[in-house]
Short mmCIF file of C-alpha atoms in Angstrom, two decimals:
data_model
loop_
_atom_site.label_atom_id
_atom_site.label_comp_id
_atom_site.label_asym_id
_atom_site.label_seq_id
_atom_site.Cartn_x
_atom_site.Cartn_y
_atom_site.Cartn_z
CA UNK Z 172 104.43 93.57 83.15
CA UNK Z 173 102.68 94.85 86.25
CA UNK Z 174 103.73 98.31 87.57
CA UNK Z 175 102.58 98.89 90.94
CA UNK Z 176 102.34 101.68 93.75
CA UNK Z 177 100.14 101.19 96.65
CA UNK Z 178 97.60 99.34 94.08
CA UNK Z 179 96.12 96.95 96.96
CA UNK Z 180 92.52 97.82 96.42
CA UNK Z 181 92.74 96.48 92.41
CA UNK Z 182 95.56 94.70 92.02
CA UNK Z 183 93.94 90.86 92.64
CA UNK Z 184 91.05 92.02 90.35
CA UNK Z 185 93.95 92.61 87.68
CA UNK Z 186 96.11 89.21 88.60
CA UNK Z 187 93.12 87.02 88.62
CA UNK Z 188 91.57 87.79 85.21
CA UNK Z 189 95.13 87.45 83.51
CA UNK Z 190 94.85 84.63 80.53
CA UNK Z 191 95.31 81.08 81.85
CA UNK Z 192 98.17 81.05 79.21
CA UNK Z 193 99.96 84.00 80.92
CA UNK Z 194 103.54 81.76 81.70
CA UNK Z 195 105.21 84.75 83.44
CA UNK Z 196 103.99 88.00 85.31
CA UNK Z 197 106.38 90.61 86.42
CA UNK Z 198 105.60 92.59 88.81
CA UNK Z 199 107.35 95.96 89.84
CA UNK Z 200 106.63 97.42 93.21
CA UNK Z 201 107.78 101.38 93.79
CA UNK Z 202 107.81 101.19 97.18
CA UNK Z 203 104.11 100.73 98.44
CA UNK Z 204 103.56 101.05 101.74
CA UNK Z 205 100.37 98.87 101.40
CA UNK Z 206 99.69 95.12 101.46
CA UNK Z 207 100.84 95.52 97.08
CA UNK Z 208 103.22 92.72 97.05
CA UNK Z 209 101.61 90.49 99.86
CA UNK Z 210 98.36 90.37 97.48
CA UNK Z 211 100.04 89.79 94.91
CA UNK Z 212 101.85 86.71 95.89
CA UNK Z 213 99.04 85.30 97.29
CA UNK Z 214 96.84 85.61 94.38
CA UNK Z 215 100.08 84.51 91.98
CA UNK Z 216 101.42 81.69 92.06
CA UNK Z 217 104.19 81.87 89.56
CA UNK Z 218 105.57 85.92 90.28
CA UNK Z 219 108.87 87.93 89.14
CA UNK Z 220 108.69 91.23 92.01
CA UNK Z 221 111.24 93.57 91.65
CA UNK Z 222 111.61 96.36 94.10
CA UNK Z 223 112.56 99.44 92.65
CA UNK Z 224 113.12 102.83 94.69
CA UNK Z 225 113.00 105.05 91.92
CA UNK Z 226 110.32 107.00 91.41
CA UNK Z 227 108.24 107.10 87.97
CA UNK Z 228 106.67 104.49 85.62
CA UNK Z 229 109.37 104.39 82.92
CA UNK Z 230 112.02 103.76 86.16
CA UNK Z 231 109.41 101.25 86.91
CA UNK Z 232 108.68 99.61 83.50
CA UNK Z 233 112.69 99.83 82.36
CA UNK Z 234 113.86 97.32 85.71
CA UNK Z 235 110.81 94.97 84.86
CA UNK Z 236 111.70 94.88 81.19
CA UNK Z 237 115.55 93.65 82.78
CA UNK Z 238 113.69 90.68 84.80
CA UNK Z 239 111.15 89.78 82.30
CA UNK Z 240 112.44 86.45 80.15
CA UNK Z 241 109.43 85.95 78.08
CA UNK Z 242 109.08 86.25 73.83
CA UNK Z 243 106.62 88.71 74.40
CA UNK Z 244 106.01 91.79 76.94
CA UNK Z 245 102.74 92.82 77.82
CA UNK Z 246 102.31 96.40 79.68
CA UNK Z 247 99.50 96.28 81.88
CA UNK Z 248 98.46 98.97 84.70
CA UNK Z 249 97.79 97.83 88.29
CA UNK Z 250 94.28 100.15 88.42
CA UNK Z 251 91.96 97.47 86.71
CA UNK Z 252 91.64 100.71 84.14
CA UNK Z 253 93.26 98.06 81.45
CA UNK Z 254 91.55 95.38 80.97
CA UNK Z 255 93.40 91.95 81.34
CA UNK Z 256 91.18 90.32 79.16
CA UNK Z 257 92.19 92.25 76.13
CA UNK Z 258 95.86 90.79 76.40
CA UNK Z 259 94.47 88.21 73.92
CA UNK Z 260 93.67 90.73 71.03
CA UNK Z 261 97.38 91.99 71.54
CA UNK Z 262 98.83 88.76 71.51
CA UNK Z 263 97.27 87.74 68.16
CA UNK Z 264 98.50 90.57 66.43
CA UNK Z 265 101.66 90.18 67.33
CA UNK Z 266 101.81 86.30 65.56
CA UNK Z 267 100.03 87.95 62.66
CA UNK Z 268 103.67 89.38 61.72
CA UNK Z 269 103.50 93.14 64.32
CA UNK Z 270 106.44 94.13 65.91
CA UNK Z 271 104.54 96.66 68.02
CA UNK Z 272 101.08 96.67 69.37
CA UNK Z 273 99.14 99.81 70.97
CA UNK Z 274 95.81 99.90 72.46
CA UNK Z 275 93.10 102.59 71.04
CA UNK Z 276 90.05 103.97 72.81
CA UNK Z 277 89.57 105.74 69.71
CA UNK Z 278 88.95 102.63 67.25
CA UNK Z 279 85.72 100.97 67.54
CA UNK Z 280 84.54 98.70 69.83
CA UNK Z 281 87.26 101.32 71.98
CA UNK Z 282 86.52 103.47 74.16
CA UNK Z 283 87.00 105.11 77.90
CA UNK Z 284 85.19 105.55 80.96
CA UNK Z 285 88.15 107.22 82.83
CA UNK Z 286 89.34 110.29 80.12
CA UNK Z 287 88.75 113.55 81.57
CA UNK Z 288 88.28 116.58 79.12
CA UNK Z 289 91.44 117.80 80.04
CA UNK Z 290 93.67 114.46 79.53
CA UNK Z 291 91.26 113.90 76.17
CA UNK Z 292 92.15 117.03 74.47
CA UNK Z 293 96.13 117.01 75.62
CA UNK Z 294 96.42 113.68 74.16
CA UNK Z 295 94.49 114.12 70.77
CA UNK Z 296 96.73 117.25 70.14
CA UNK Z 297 100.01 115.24 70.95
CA UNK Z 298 98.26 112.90 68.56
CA UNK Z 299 97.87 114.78 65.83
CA UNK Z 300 101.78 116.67 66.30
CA UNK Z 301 103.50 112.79 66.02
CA UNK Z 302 101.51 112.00 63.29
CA UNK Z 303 102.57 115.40 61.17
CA UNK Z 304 105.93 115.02 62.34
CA UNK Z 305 106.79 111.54 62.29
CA UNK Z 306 104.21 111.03 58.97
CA UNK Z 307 102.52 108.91 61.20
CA UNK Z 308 98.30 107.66 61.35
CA UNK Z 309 98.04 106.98 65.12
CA UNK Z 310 94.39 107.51 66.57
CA UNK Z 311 95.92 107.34 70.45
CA UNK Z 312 99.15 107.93 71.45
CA UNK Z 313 99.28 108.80 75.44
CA UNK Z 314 97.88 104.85 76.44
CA UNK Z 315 99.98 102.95 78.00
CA UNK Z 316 98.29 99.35 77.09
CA UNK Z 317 101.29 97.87 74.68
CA UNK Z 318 102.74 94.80 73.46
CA UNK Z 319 106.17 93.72 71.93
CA UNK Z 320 108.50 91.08 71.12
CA UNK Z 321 111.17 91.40 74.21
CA UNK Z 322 113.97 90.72 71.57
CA UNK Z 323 113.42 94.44 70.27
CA UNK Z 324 114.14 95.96 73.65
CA UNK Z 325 117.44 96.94 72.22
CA UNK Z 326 116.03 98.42 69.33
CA UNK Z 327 113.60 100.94 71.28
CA UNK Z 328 116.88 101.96 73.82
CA UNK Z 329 114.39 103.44 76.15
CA UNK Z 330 115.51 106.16 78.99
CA UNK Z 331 112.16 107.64 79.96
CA UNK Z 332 111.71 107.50 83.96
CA UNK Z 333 107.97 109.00 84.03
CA UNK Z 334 104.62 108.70 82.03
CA UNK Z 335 106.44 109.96 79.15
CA UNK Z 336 108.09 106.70 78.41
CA UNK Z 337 104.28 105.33 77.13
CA UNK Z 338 105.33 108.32 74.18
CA UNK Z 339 109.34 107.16 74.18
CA UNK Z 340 108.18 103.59 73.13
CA UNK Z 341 105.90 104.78 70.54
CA UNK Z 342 108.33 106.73 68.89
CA UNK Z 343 111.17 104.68 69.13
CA UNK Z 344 109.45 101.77 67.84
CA UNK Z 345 108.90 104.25 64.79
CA UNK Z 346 112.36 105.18 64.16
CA UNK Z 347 113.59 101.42 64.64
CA UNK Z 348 111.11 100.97 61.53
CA UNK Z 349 109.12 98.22 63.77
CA UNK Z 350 106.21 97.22 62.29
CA UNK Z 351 103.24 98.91 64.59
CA UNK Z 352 99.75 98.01 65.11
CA UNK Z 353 96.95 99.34 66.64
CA UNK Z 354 94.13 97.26 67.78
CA UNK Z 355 90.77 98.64 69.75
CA UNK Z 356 91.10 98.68 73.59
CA UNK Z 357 88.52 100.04 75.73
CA UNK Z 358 89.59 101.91 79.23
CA UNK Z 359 87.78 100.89 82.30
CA UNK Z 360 87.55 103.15 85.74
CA UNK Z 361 90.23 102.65 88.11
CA UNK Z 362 88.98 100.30 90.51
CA UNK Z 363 91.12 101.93 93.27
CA UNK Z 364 93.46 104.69 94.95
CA UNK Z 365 93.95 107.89 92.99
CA UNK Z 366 96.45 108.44 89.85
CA UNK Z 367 99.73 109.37 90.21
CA UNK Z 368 100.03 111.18 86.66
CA UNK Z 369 99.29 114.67 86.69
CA UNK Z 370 98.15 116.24 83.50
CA UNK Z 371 99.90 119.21 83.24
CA UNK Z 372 103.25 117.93 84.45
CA UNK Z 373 103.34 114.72 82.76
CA UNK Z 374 102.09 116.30 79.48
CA UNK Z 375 105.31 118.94 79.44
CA UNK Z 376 107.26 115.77 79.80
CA UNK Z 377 105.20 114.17 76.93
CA UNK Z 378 105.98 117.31 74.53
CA UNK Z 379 109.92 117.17 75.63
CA UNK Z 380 110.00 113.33 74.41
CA UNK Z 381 108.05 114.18 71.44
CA UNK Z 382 110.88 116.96 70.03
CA UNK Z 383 113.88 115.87 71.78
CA UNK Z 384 113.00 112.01 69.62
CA UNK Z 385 112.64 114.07 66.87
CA UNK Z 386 116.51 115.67 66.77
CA UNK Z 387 117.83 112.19 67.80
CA UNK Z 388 119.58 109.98 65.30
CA UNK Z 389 117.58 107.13 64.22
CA UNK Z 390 120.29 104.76 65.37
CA UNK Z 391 119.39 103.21 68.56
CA UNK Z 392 121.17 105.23 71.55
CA UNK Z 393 122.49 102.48 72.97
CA UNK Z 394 121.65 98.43 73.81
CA UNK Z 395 118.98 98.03 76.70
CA UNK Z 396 120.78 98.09 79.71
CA UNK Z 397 119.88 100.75 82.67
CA UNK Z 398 122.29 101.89 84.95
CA UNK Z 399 121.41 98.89 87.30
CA UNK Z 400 121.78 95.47 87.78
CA UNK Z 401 118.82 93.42 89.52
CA UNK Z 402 120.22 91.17 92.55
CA UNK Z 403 117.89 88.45 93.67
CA UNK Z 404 116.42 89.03 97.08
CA UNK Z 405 115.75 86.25 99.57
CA UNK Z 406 112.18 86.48 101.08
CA UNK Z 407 109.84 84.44 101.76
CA UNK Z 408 107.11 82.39 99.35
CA UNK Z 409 103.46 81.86 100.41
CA UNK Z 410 103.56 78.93 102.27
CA UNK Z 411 107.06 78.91 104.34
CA UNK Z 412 108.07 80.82 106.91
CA UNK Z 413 108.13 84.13 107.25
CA UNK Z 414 104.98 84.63 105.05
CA UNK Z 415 101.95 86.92 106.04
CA UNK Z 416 98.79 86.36 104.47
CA UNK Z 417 96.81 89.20 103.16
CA UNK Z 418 94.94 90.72 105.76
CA UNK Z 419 96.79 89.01 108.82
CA UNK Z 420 97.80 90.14 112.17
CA UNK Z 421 101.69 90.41 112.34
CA UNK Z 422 102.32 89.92 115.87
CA UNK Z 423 99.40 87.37 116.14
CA UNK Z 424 100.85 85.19 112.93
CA UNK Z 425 104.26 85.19 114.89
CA UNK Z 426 103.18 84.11 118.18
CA UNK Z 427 101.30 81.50 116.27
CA UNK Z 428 104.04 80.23 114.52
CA UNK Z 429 106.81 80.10 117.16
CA UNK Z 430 104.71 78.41 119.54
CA UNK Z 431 102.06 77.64 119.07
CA UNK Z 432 101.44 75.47 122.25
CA UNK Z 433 100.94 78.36 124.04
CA UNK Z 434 99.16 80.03 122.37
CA UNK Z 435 96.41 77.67 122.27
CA UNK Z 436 95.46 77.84 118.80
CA UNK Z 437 94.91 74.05 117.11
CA UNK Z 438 93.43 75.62 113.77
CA UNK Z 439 94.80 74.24 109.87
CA UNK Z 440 98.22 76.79 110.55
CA UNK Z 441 99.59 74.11 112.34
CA UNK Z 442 98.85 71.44 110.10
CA UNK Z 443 100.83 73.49 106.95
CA UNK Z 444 103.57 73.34 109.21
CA UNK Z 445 105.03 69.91 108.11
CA UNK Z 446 103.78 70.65 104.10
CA UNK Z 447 105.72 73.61 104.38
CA UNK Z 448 108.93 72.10 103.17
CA UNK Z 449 107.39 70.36 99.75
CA UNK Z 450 105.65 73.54 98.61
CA UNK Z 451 107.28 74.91 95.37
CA UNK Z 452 109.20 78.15 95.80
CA UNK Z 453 107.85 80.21 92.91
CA UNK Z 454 108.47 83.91 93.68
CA UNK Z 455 111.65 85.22 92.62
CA UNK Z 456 112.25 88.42 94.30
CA UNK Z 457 115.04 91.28 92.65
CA UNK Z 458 116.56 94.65 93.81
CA UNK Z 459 117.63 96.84 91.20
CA UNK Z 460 121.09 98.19 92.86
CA UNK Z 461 123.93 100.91 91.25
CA UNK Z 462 125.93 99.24 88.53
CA UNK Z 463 128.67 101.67 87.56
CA UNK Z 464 129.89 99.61 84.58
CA UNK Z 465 126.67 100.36 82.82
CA UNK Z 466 125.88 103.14 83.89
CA UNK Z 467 129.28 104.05 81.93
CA UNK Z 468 128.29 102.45 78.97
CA UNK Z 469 125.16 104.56 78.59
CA UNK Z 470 127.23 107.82 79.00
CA UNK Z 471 129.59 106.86 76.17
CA UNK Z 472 126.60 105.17 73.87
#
């Protein structure tokens, strides 16, 4: 699970250092006005987009964890500042019997190269407040590097639309009894763009979810369904028309393609013309759009 805005400067150094066994990568695009998705398609070639509007990682997270049809759900940031390689040390502790896997930069061989003072100190005190309330022994709990078993998504009923929903799984997973583990992850640099999470509004929202979890009944709010429905999208797949490679001229690819006679180009482009038609169609597109039915269902949960 792959939430993305405007991540074009990391996002194939993420994709390409997945595990080989990775058999499904979902990919949730807020809106980037950047080459995001093209990179990511052509770098992919087996990818779930979904293009959500709302704003916010939780928004983001909650309409890839409706298209994602895996056992398992990996969270993964766009940045390069998790590393992909780590998915494996996840992974194994969730066959060894977890229900819940966090990362850790505070278990050794953990650590971070991208934790300012200010972010370091917010989250050890928001550390230490979950563990007294919730009798608790997390070392890290603002980190959004997490695995889970997808067939718990009802359990955690998640509602979060920001940063704070990295603190709403946490603690739901807690009150659903899941069985959590914590396993040593080390935090790289971004490897592009600038953060959108700002400490000091983000970490009010952080606190909120932390005492507003606390007063809620342990019963799960209500089954995992947002207030949306995904609708596949027709677009084009790498390879057919319509498709722009990363980095390409628009208005040059088109004149290319429509005729290319005139144009007087006799390059490989016109050769994938007639393979075209036998190469597989592998990106499934989806648009999260209003579902009033649901969105009644979570008022009356």
């Amino acid at each position: 699970m792959v939430p993305t805005l405007n991540e074009a400067g990391s996002l194939a150094w993420v994709l390409e250092r997945l595990p080989k066994w990775v058999d499904e990568v979902v990919l949730v695009d807020g809106l980037s006005t950047d080459e995001t998705e093209v990179i990511a398609r052509s770098v992919r070639g087996q990818l779930v987009v979904v293009h959500q509007p709302a704003r916010g990682k939780g928004a983001a997270l909650r309409a890839g964890f409706s298209a994602a049809t895996s056992d398992v759900i990996v969270m993964i940031d766009a940045d390069g500042s998790t590393n992909p390689t780590e998915i494996n040390a996840f992974v194994r502790a969730l066959e060894n019997g977890a229900d819940f896997v966090k990362g850790s930069r505070y278990l050794a061989p953990g650590g971070s190269e991208d934790l300012s003072r200010l972010r370091g100190v917010g989250n050890t005190a928001f550390t230490r407040m979950v563990n007294l309330m919730y009798g608790t022994r997390f070392t890290d709990l603002c980190y959004g590097y997490c695995a889970f078993w997808r067939r718990n998504l009802d359990a955690l009923a998640l509602a979060a639309d920001g940063f704070e929903i990295e603190t709403e799984l946490v603690l739901s997973a807690v009150k659903a009894k899941l069985a959590i583990v914590e396993v040593p992850s080390f935090e790289l640099k971004r490897r592009a763009g600038k953060s959108n999470l700002n400490a000091y509004r983000d970490g009010r929202r952080v606190l909120r979810t932390i005492l507003q979890e606390r007063t809620r009944s342990s019963k799960p709010r209500s089954r995992f369904a947002q207030p949306i429905r995904l609708v596949p999208a027709q677009l084009a797949e790498p390879g057919t028309d319509g498709w722009l490679p990363a980095g390409s001229d628009r208005r040059r690819h088109d004149r290319r393609h429509a005729s290319p006679g005139e144009s007087g180009y006799s390059g490989p482009e016109r050769r994938q013309q007639d393979r075209r038609a036998s190469l597989p169609r592998t990106v499934t597109v989806y648009r999260p759009v209003p579902d009033p039915e649901r969105r009644s269902q979570r008022l009356q949960a």
